[in-house]
Short mmCIF file of C-alpha atoms and ligand atoms in Angstrom, two decimals:
data_model
loop_
_atom_site.label_atom_id
_atom_site.label_comp_id
_atom_site.label_asym_id
_atom_site.label_seq_id
_atom_site.Cartn_x
_atom_site.Cartn_y
_atom_site.Cartn_z
CA MET A 204 -1.35 1.83 21.90
CA PHE A 205 -3.66 4.67 20.62
CA PRO A 206 -6.98 5.40 22.92
CA LYS A 207 -8.84 2.87 23.13
CA GLU A 208 -11.78 5.56 21.78
CA VAL A 209 -9.43 5.32 18.37
CA TYR A 210 -10.07 1.39 18.03
CA GLN A 211 -13.71 1.00 19.04
CA ASN A 212 -14.59 4.19 16.47
CA ARG A 213 -12.83 1.79 13.99
CA ARG A 214 -14.50 -1.11 14.54
CA ASN A 215 -17.40 0.45 14.51
CA ASN A 216 -17.06 2.22 11.23
CA LEU A 217 -15.77 -1.15 10.14
CA LYS A 218 -19.49 -2.83 11.03
CA LYS A 219 -21.38 0.47 9.43
CA LEU A 220 -19.62 -0.18 6.01
CA MET A 221 -20.18 -3.67 5.87
CA LEU A 222 -23.86 -3.58 7.62
CA ASP A 223 -24.25 -0.51 4.58
CA LYS A 224 -23.22 -3.19 2.18
CA GLY A 225 -25.34 -5.85 3.46
CA GLN A 226 -23.20 -8.53 4.53
CA LYS A 227 -23.87 -10.42 8.29
CA GLY A 228 -22.16 -13.33 9.92
CA LEU A 229 -18.97 -12.62 11.42
CA ILE A 230 -15.11 -11.23 10.73
CA LEU A 231 -13.16 -12.84 12.02
CA PHE A 232 -9.72 -11.55 12.16
CA LEU A 233 -6.12 -13.79 13.73
CA GLY A 234 -3.03 -12.49 14.50
CA ASN A 235 0.35 -13.59 13.90
CA LYS A 236 2.00 -16.37 15.54
CA ASP A 237 5.69 -16.34 16.57
CA VAL A 238 8.06 -17.60 13.40
CA PRO A 239 11.08 -20.03 13.98
CA PHE A 240 13.72 -18.78 12.61
CA ASN A 241 16.52 -21.90 12.95
CA TYR A 242 14.55 -24.03 15.58
CA THR A 243 11.10 -23.41 17.17
CA ALA A 244 12.46 -21.52 20.13
CA ASN A 245 14.73 -19.11 18.18
CA ILE A 246 12.48 -16.94 16.16
CA TYR A 247 12.48 -13.96 14.29
CA PRO A 248 11.38 -10.50 16.23
CA PHE A 249 7.54 -10.68 16.33
CA ARG A 250 5.54 -8.45 14.14
CA GLN A 251 1.47 -8.12 14.68
CA ASP A 252 -0.83 -8.65 11.88
CA SER A 253 -1.10 -4.81 10.32
CA ASN A 254 -4.93 -5.23 10.33
CA PHE A 255 -4.85 -6.63 13.84
CA LEU A 256 -2.96 -4.03 14.62
CA TYR A 257 -5.20 -1.11 13.30
CA PHE A 258 -8.58 -2.71 14.76
CA PHE A 259 -7.17 -4.19 18.40
CA GLY A 260 -3.85 -3.09 18.89
CA ILE A 261 -2.72 -5.45 20.74
CA ASP A 262 1.00 -6.53 20.10
CA LYS A 263 1.16 -9.74 20.98
CA PRO A 264 1.24 -13.67 19.42
CA ASP A 265 -1.35 -16.25 19.57
CA LEU A 266 -4.33 -13.89 18.99
CA ALA A 267 -7.77 -13.94 17.52
CA ALA A 268 -10.42 -11.66 17.18
CA ILE A 269 -14.16 -11.98 16.21
CA ILE A 270 -16.62 -9.15 15.49
CA ASP A 271 -20.53 -10.48 15.25
CA LEU A 272 -22.13 -7.99 12.40
CA ASP A 273 -25.27 -9.59 13.56
CA ASN A 274 -25.57 -10.04 17.66
CA ASP A 275 -22.87 -5.95 17.52
CA LYS A 276 -20.63 -8.29 19.30
CA GLU A 277 -16.56 -8.17 19.66
CA ILE A 278 -14.44 -10.71 21.53
CA ILE A 279 -10.89 -11.22 21.97
CA PHE A 280 -9.45 -14.71 21.86
CA GLY A 281 -6.11 -15.84 23.30
CA ASP A 282 -4.36 -17.64 26.21
CA GLU A 283 -2.79 -16.23 29.15
CA LEU A 284 0.30 -16.79 30.59
CA THR A 285 0.90 -19.85 32.73
CA ILE A 286 4.08 -20.22 34.87
CA ASP A 287 6.07 -21.21 32.58
CA ASP A 288 6.02 -17.80 30.78
CA ILE A 289 6.31 -16.00 33.29
CA ILE A 290 9.93 -17.47 34.56
CA TRP A 291 11.35 -17.42 30.81
CA MET A 292 9.13 -13.73 29.66
CA GLY A 293 8.27 -12.18 32.98
CA ASN A 294 4.69 -11.45 34.05
CA MET A 295 2.75 -9.20 31.27
CA PRO A 296 -1.61 -7.52 31.45
CA SER A 297 -3.50 -10.21 31.24
CA ILE A 298 -5.68 -10.85 27.94
CA SER A 299 -8.46 -9.39 28.95
CA GLU A 300 -6.27 -6.31 30.93
CA LEU A 301 -5.18 -5.66 27.08
CA ALA A 302 -8.41 -6.11 25.95
CA ASN A 303 -9.97 -3.42 28.41
CA GLN A 304 -7.29 -1.14 26.61
CA VAL A 305 -8.98 -0.93 22.91
CA GLY A 306 -12.50 -1.31 24.24
CA VAL A 307 -13.31 -4.82 24.14
CA TYR A 308 -14.50 -6.26 27.17
CA LYS A 309 -15.40 -9.95 25.97
CA THR A 310 -12.26 -12.53 26.29
CA LYS A 311 -11.94 -16.08 25.61
CA ALA A 312 -9.90 -18.82 25.98
CA ILE A 313 -7.96 -19.69 22.09
CA THR A 314 -9.78 -23.20 21.84
CA ASP A 315 -13.01 -21.43 22.56
CA LEU A 316 -12.48 -19.84 18.48
CA GLU A 317 -12.84 -23.28 17.00
CA VAL A 318 -16.01 -23.78 18.74
CA THR A 319 -17.56 -20.36 17.80
CA ILE A 320 -16.26 -20.97 14.76
CA LYS A 321 -17.76 -24.04 14.02
CA GLN A 322 -21.17 -23.24 15.72
CA ALA A 323 -21.74 -20.42 12.85
CA LEU A 324 -20.72 -22.89 10.14
CA LYS A 325 -23.12 -24.75 11.50
CA GLN A 326 -25.88 -22.61 11.40
CA ASN A 327 -24.38 -21.49 8.17
CA ARG A 328 -23.81 -17.96 8.81
CA ASP A 329 -21.03 -16.37 6.84
CA ILE A 330 -17.50 -15.51 8.23
CA HIS A 331 -15.30 -13.36 6.36
CA PHE A 332 -11.80 -12.72 6.63
CA LEU A 333 -8.78 -11.49 5.39
CA PRO A 334 -6.86 -12.78 2.08
CA PRO A 335 -3.64 -14.74 4.73
CA TYR A 336 -0.12 -13.63 3.82
CA ARG A 337 1.56 -16.43 5.91
CA GLY A 338 1.42 -20.30 5.90
CA GLU A 339 0.57 -20.49 9.38
CA ILE A 340 -2.06 -18.78 9.11
CA LYS A 341 -3.72 -20.94 5.98
CA HIS A 342 -3.23 -23.46 8.00
CA TRP A 343 -5.19 -21.94 11.13
CA LEU A 344 -7.98 -20.48 8.47
CA GLN A 345 -7.73 -24.54 7.04
CA ARG A 346 -8.77 -25.98 10.08
CA LEU A 347 -11.35 -23.74 11.47
CA LEU A 348 -13.29 -22.99 8.55
CA GLY A 349 -12.29 -26.31 6.49
CA ILE A 350 -10.92 -24.58 3.24
CA GLU A 351 -8.30 -25.72 1.41
CA TYR A 352 -4.55 -23.92 2.52
CA GLN A 353 -4.62 -23.08 -1.17
CA TYR A 354 -8.19 -21.65 -1.44
CA THR A 355 -7.68 -19.75 1.72
CA THR A 356 -6.78 -16.82 -0.50
CA TYR A 357 -9.70 -16.92 -3.27
CA TYR A 358 -12.54 -17.27 0.00
CA ALA A 359 -11.38 -14.42 1.52
CA SER A 360 -13.84 -11.65 1.74
CA VAL A 361 -14.33 -9.44 -0.62
CA PRO A 362 -16.48 -6.60 1.37
CA LEU A 363 -14.27 -7.12 3.99
CA ILE A 364 -11.17 -6.10 2.07
CA GLU A 365 -13.03 -2.72 0.13
CA SER A 366 -14.15 -2.01 3.92
CA VAL A 367 -10.77 -2.16 5.14
CA VAL A 368 -9.32 -0.49 2.64
CA ALA A 369 -11.89 2.37 2.86
CA LEU A 370 -10.73 3.11 6.48
CA ARG A 371 -7.10 2.58 6.58
CA GLU A 372 -6.82 4.76 3.24
CA ILE A 373 -7.95 7.29 5.37
CA LYS A 374 -5.22 8.34 8.28
CA ASP A 375 -6.01 10.61 11.14
CA GLN A 376 -4.01 12.73 13.09
CA TYR A 377 -2.08 10.13 15.64
CA GLU A 378 -1.39 7.89 12.54
CA ILE A 379 -0.05 10.90 10.70
CA GLU A 380 2.10 11.50 13.27
CA GLU A 381 3.32 7.70 14.18
CA ILE A 382 4.49 8.22 10.01
CA GLU A 383 6.50 11.17 10.64
CA ARG A 384 8.11 10.00 13.72
CA ALA A 385 9.25 7.27 11.75
CA VAL A 386 10.45 9.69 8.52
CA HIS A 387 12.36 11.35 11.55
CA VAL A 388 14.22 8.27 12.29
CA ALA A 389 14.83 8.24 8.57
CA TYR A 390 16.20 11.22 8.69
CA GLN A 391 19.19 10.18 10.48
CA MET A 392 19.44 6.59 8.53
CA HIS A 393 19.53 8.58 5.69
CA THR A 394 22.27 11.37 6.74
CA THR A 395 24.22 8.88 7.85
CA ALA A 396 24.27 7.43 5.13
CA MET A 397 25.36 9.81 3.57
CA LYS A 398 28.25 11.04 5.56
CA MET A 399 29.40 7.79 5.36
CA ALA A 400 29.86 7.67 1.85
CA LYS A 401 33.62 7.60 1.29
CA PRO A 402 35.91 5.84 -1.38
CA GLY A 403 37.01 1.70 0.91
CA VAL A 404 33.68 2.13 2.77
CA LYS A 405 31.56 -1.21 2.74
CA GLU A 406 28.18 -1.38 1.89
CA GLN A 407 27.67 -3.45 5.05
CA GLN A 408 29.22 -1.19 7.39
CA ILE A 409 26.53 1.51 5.42
CA ALA A 410 23.83 -0.93 5.79
CA GLY A 411 24.69 -1.80 9.77
CA ALA A 412 24.78 1.26 10.46
CA ILE A 413 21.41 2.43 9.35
CA GLN A 414 19.45 -0.51 10.77
CA GLY A 415 21.23 -0.02 14.09
CA ILE A 416 20.10 3.63 14.43
CA SER A 417 15.96 2.44 13.08
CA LEU A 418 16.20 -0.39 15.92
CA SER A 419 17.94 2.26 18.64
CA HIS A 420 15.23 4.96 18.16
CA GLU A 421 11.32 3.45 18.09
CA GLY A 422 11.62 0.01 16.39
CA PRO A 423 13.20 -2.31 13.26
CA VAL A 424 13.45 -1.12 9.74
CA SER A 425 10.36 -1.21 7.79
CA PHE A 426 11.34 -3.20 4.83
CA PRO A 427 14.91 -4.87 4.30
CA VAL A 428 17.40 -1.66 3.84
CA ILE A 429 18.42 -1.11 0.09
CA VAL A 430 22.41 0.40 0.18
CA THR A 431 23.88 -0.02 -3.14
CA VAL A 432 26.38 1.26 -5.63
CA ASN A 433 24.35 -0.90 -8.62
CA GLY A 434 21.27 1.44 -7.78
CA GLN A 435 19.74 -0.18 -10.90
CA ILE A 436 19.29 -3.11 -9.71
CA LEU A 437 15.76 -2.24 -8.35
CA HIS A 438 15.26 -4.37 -5.02
CA ASN A 439 19.09 -4.91 -4.28
CA THR A 440 19.05 -6.35 -1.24
CA SER A 441 23.79 -7.58 -1.32
CA TYR A 442 25.78 -4.91 0.69
CA ASP A 443 28.99 -7.07 -0.72
CA ASN A 444 30.75 -3.99 -2.46
CA ILE A 445 33.01 -1.56 -1.19
CA LEU A 446 32.23 2.34 -2.25
CA GLN A 447 34.53 3.67 -5.07
CA GLN A 448 35.09 7.38 -6.06
CA GLY A 449 32.75 7.97 -9.05
CA GLN A 450 30.18 5.93 -8.04
CA LEU A 451 26.81 6.84 -6.92
CA LEU A 452 25.21 4.90 -3.77
CA LEU A 453 21.72 4.26 -3.54
CA VAL A 454 20.51 4.15 -0.55
CA ASP A 455 16.49 3.35 -0.01
CA ALA A 456 15.54 2.86 4.17
CA GLY A 457 12.69 3.67 5.86
CA ALA A 458 11.95 2.87 10.15
CA GLU A 459 8.95 1.96 12.04
CA SER A 460 7.69 3.95 14.86
CA ARG A 461 6.85 2.02 17.86
CA LEU A 462 3.20 1.23 16.99
CA HIS A 463 4.70 0.28 13.68
CA TYR A 464 3.84 3.15 10.91
CA ALA A 465 6.62 2.65 8.43
CA SER A 466 8.65 5.12 6.50
CA ASP A 467 10.00 4.87 3.81
CA ILE A 468 12.27 7.42 2.14
CA THR A 469 15.35 7.00 -0.85
CA ARG A 470 18.38 9.02 -1.59
CA THR A 471 21.55 8.94 -3.96
CA THR A 472 24.45 10.49 -2.81
CA PRO A 473 28.05 10.74 -5.11
CA VAL A 474 30.52 8.82 -2.94
CA GLY A 475 33.22 10.69 -1.91
CA GLY A 476 30.54 14.25 -1.62
CA LYS A 477 30.66 15.15 -5.17
CA PHE A 478 28.49 14.30 -8.13
CA ASN A 479 30.59 14.87 -11.31
CA GLN A 480 28.26 16.31 -14.38
CA ARG A 481 26.70 13.32 -15.88
CA GLN A 482 25.19 12.24 -12.57
CA LYS A 483 24.06 15.62 -11.56
CA ASP A 484 22.57 15.97 -14.87
CA ILE A 485 20.02 12.60 -14.70
CA TYR A 486 20.32 13.79 -10.43
CA GLN A 487 18.54 16.87 -11.52
CA ILE A 488 16.11 15.33 -13.77
CA VAL A 489 15.12 13.00 -11.05
CA LEU A 490 14.73 15.93 -8.89
CA GLU A 491 12.63 17.69 -10.86
CA ALA A 492 10.36 15.03 -11.19
CA ASN A 493 9.94 14.42 -7.50
CA LYS A 494 9.35 18.32 -6.54
CA GLN A 495 7.22 18.66 -9.37
CA ALA A 496 5.38 15.78 -8.24
CA ILE A 497 4.79 16.51 -5.15
CA GLU A 498 3.89 19.88 -6.63
CA ALA A 499 0.98 18.61 -8.77
CA ILE A 500 -0.79 16.64 -5.80
CA ARG A 501 -4.08 17.90 -4.96
CA PRO A 502 -7.19 15.71 -3.55
CA GLY A 503 -9.12 14.56 -6.79
CA LYS A 504 -6.22 14.06 -8.83
CA LEU A 505 -5.84 10.81 -10.01
CA TYR A 506 -2.19 9.31 -9.12
CA ARG A 507 -1.92 7.81 -12.24
CA ASP A 508 -1.68 11.07 -13.91
CA VAL A 509 1.47 12.40 -11.33
CA HIS A 510 3.61 9.61 -12.19
CA LEU A 511 3.04 10.24 -15.78
CA LEU A 512 3.83 13.82 -15.21
CA ALA A 513 7.07 12.27 -13.45
CA ALA A 514 7.13 10.26 -16.85
CA ARG A 515 6.98 13.27 -19.04
CA ILE A 516 9.55 15.44 -16.66
CA ILE A 517 12.22 12.25 -16.64
CA ALA A 518 11.82 11.79 -20.96
CA GLN A 519 12.10 15.67 -21.39
CA GLY A 520 15.36 16.06 -19.24
CA LEU A 521 16.79 12.65 -21.19
CA LYS A 522 15.82 13.92 -24.51
CA ASP A 523 17.22 16.83 -23.80
CA LEU A 524 20.76 14.91 -23.05
CA GLY A 525 19.77 13.34 -26.46
CA LEU A 526 19.00 10.01 -24.77
CA LEU A 527 15.38 10.31 -26.20
CA ASP A 528 14.39 11.27 -29.39
CA GLY A 529 10.95 12.84 -30.81
CA ASN A 530 7.83 13.97 -28.88
CA VAL A 531 7.86 13.60 -25.41
CA ASP A 532 4.05 13.33 -24.78
CA ASP A 533 4.30 10.05 -27.62
CA ILE A 534 7.40 8.91 -25.89
CA VAL A 535 5.63 8.41 -22.68
CA GLU A 536 1.97 7.17 -24.45
CA GLN A 537 4.28 4.42 -25.82
CA GLY A 538 6.42 3.50 -22.89
CA ALA A 539 9.90 4.71 -24.02
CA HIS A 540 10.65 6.30 -20.58
CA ALA A 541 9.85 2.64 -18.93
CA LEU A 542 13.76 1.82 -20.41
CA PHE A 543 14.69 4.36 -17.36
CA PHE A 544 12.21 4.66 -15.27
CA PRO A 545 10.51 0.67 -15.41
CA HIS A 546 8.79 0.85 -11.81
CA GLY A 547 5.81 3.17 -10.44
CA LEU A 548 5.34 6.71 -8.76
CA GLY A 549 4.53 5.21 -5.56
CA HIS A 550 2.61 3.66 -3.13
CA MET A 551 0.02 4.19 -0.01
CA LEU A 552 2.48 4.11 3.19
CA GLY A 553 0.82 3.34 6.76
CA LEU A 554 0.99 0.51 8.83
CA ASP A 555 2.85 -1.64 5.74
CA VAL A 556 5.09 -0.16 4.37
CA HIS A 557 3.67 -0.82 0.88
CA ASP A 558 -0.17 0.31 2.41
CA MET A 559 -2.39 -2.92 2.66
CA GLU A 560 -0.58 -4.77 -0.13
CA GLY A 561 -1.50 -8.10 1.48
CA LEU A 562 -4.98 -6.89 0.56
CA GLY A 563 -4.76 -7.12 -2.78
CA GLU A 564 -2.53 -4.33 -4.56
CA ASN A 565 -5.80 -3.62 -6.66
CA TYR A 566 -8.04 -3.14 -4.08
CA VAL A 567 -5.59 -0.49 -3.02
CA GLY A 568 -4.69 1.32 -5.23
CA TYR A 569 -7.15 0.70 -8.48
CA THR A 570 -11.36 0.98 -8.83
CA SER A 571 -13.62 -0.71 -10.75
CA THR A 572 -13.26 2.33 -13.04
CA LEU A 573 -10.34 2.21 -13.41
CA LYS A 574 -7.81 -0.83 -14.48
CA ARG A 575 -4.15 -1.19 -14.34
CA SER A 576 -3.04 -0.92 -17.75
CA SER A 577 -0.49 -3.60 -19.16
CA GLN A 578 1.88 -1.30 -20.10
CA PHE A 579 5.76 -2.52 -19.47
CA GLY A 580 6.87 0.37 -16.16
CA LEU A 581 2.62 2.06 -16.04
CA ALA A 582 1.98 -1.89 -15.03
CA PHE A 583 4.02 -1.89 -12.28
CA LEU A 584 2.09 1.85 -11.04
CA ARG A 585 1.09 0.40 -6.99
CA LEU A 586 -1.12 3.45 -6.46
CA ALA A 587 -3.30 5.06 -9.47
CA LYS A 588 -6.40 6.48 -8.18
CA GLN A 589 -8.21 9.79 -7.28
CA LEU A 590 -5.99 11.12 -3.82
CA LYS A 591 -8.60 12.08 -1.25
CA PRO A 592 -7.15 13.89 2.39
CA GLY A 593 -5.53 11.72 4.51
CA PHE A 594 -4.21 9.45 1.58
CA VAL A 595 -0.45 8.83 2.82
CA LEU A 596 1.62 8.04 0.08
CA THR A 597 5.31 8.14 -1.48
CA VAL A 598 6.59 10.02 -4.21
CA GLU A 599 9.98 7.99 -6.49
CA PRO A 600 11.21 9.07 -9.06
CA GLY A 601 14.36 6.93 -10.63
CA ILE A 602 16.13 6.71 -13.41
CA TYR A 603 18.39 3.46 -14.19
CA PHE A 604 20.58 2.20 -16.45
CA ILE A 605 19.87 -1.63 -16.26
CA PRO A 606 22.00 -3.23 -18.78
CA GLU A 607 20.47 -6.42 -19.71
CA LEU A 608 16.90 -4.39 -20.32
CA ILE A 609 19.09 -2.22 -23.00
CA ASP A 610 20.70 -4.71 -24.46
CA LEU A 611 17.54 -6.75 -24.67
CA TRP A 612 15.46 -3.91 -26.17
CA ARG A 613 18.32 -3.16 -28.87
CA ARG A 614 18.19 -6.53 -29.83
CA GLU A 615 14.56 -6.23 -30.24
CA GLY A 616 14.38 -3.28 -31.95
CA LYS A 617 12.41 -1.65 -29.48
CA PHE A 618 11.22 2.54 -29.90
CA VAL A 619 14.66 3.06 -32.44
CA ASP A 620 12.79 5.86 -33.11
CA PHE A 621 12.57 7.92 -29.64
CA ILE A 622 15.70 5.95 -27.78
CA ASN A 623 19.00 7.17 -29.12
CA TYR A 624 21.09 3.63 -28.07
CA ASP A 625 24.77 4.60 -29.18
CA LYS A 626 23.98 7.09 -26.45
CA VAL A 627 22.83 4.61 -24.14
CA GLU A 628 25.61 2.59 -24.68
CA GLN A 629 27.67 5.18 -23.00
CA PHE A 630 26.07 5.24 -19.81
CA LYS A 631 25.79 1.13 -19.43
CA ASP A 632 28.28 1.73 -15.95
CA PHE A 633 26.03 4.37 -14.72
CA GLY A 634 23.72 3.02 -11.69
CA GLY A 635 20.39 4.42 -10.80
CA ILE A 636 19.27 7.30 -9.08
CA ARG A 637 15.72 7.19 -6.46
CA ILE A 638 14.91 10.56 -5.00
CA GLU A 639 12.02 9.25 -2.78
CA ASP A 640 9.71 11.28 -0.22
CA ASP A 641 6.07 10.22 2.08
CA VAL A 642 3.32 13.04 1.23
CA LEU A 643 0.33 13.55 3.17
CA VAL A 644 -2.51 14.34 1.24
CA THR A 645 -4.24 17.53 2.44
CA ASP A 646 -7.29 19.21 1.97
CA SER A 647 -5.88 21.60 -0.18
CA GLY A 648 -2.48 20.01 -1.71
CA ALA A 649 0.43 17.93 -0.51
CA ARG A 650 2.76 17.88 2.66
CA VAL A 651 6.37 16.26 2.55
CA LEU A 652 6.26 15.03 6.20
CA GLY A 653 9.46 14.74 8.50
CA LYS A 654 11.97 17.34 8.61
CA PRO A 655 13.16 17.40 5.14
CA ILE A 656 16.35 15.41 4.22
CA PRO A 657 18.31 16.82 1.82
CA LYS A 658 17.87 15.81 -1.54
CA GLU A 659 19.40 19.25 -3.79
CA VAL A 660 22.79 18.74 -5.36
CA GLU A 661 24.30 21.60 -3.55
CA GLU A 662 22.61 20.45 0.08
CA VAL A 663 23.64 16.50 -0.54
CA GLU A 664 27.47 18.22 -0.86
CA LYS A 665 27.55 20.06 2.09
CA LEU A 666 26.02 16.81 4.25
CA CYS A 667 28.42 14.98 3.19
CA ALA A 668 31.39 17.16 3.43
CA GLU A 669 30.53 18.32 6.95
CA ASN A 670 32.26 14.34 8.24
N1 LIG B 69 11.10 0.87 -0.68
C1 LIG B 69 10.95 0.23 -1.07
C2 LIG B 69 9.66 0.52 -2.14
O1 LIG B 69 9.17 0.97 -2.53
O2 LIG B 69 9.10 -0.49 -2.76
MN1 LIG B 70 8.83 2.83 -1.61
#
């Protein structure tokens, strides 16, 4: 856990933001429960809810907490261990001991939560809660509040969502250190994968090796790892292929730190350790987009504009190779480049790999005046708003040749003035390249977090040759 004051300050800031918005009543936080894997007693590794971790820090299942805005009170609800729990899991600190560590001095049994909530409802008090994303939490909310299961997300408190985003989006020194620790683990994962990228090796072996590295350092991976020679499939989590000379291996993977902060890094490596000319040409464009985007990051800048800068670099590069034609600004404005770069430049990173996505992506990445575009490609940009010091985000441009999308657009006659389809046909077996770093917005610019992970062509080839 962080020092007690960190959690106290976070809760005090939350109270202040809510009161400043004219809100009253109770804020209800429901912690996560253990989830059965294939039968009740065989559970998935426990992952606490990120908002519960942020405000209350206790990494245990079956807890809830209330902040009473009207009476300035905080209570953690949870049951003490039974003798059976102690026999099977060992003794652990009591709920009140854990609560003391995060500066909460009142605890109650979990059954008292229902009593407290029913009483508040009877008094017509407001009960603010965040959008639930797990079925059992929706059921819990239904039982406590009498809201139908399927409407529990709909009744989540918008002032609470906005307040939580305003706090969590700015990372303090403790959080930056945690994320950096997670990037250090990612360094080990990615350099290992690069060295393993040899003909005859299975994707599965590399996927297993890098997950083991994560687990043996601080915690599990921060999301299902992507280890694929089919990098054109953006979230490909099958590992069925055997690597062959001439292919590219795309690895998108990160770790969780001990306190559950995430890293999220992508590297693309030539199988066998040497890029061919065609691969090098495309790789250099993506690398240029990655580096210039990082260079362009500074407080006050819209991340949408950084995305569009990366898009223009990609369009210019592909134009130089004869895959695109025409004016680069027109290509990007009309969205023709999205055939090759169909996703956004990046997202916030923190306790969640797509930080706070469970609260609603538009609350995190957009504002009341900056709305999400509906254009293919730009519509998938998760973070568009003005950058502030303390934001941590990913920069992850890519170029992909997706045969099905190429065929579809060609059939539909899309952007025939911009896209040289005959030339693009020759790249249908190319796969995809993405290069992703984790970046802190500083007072004057940006800092790439962690020890630099090789990404220049020569660095990657040198590392591959090491083993
Ligand atoms: N690294 C996976 C993603 O950003 O969606
Ligand atoms: Mn990412």
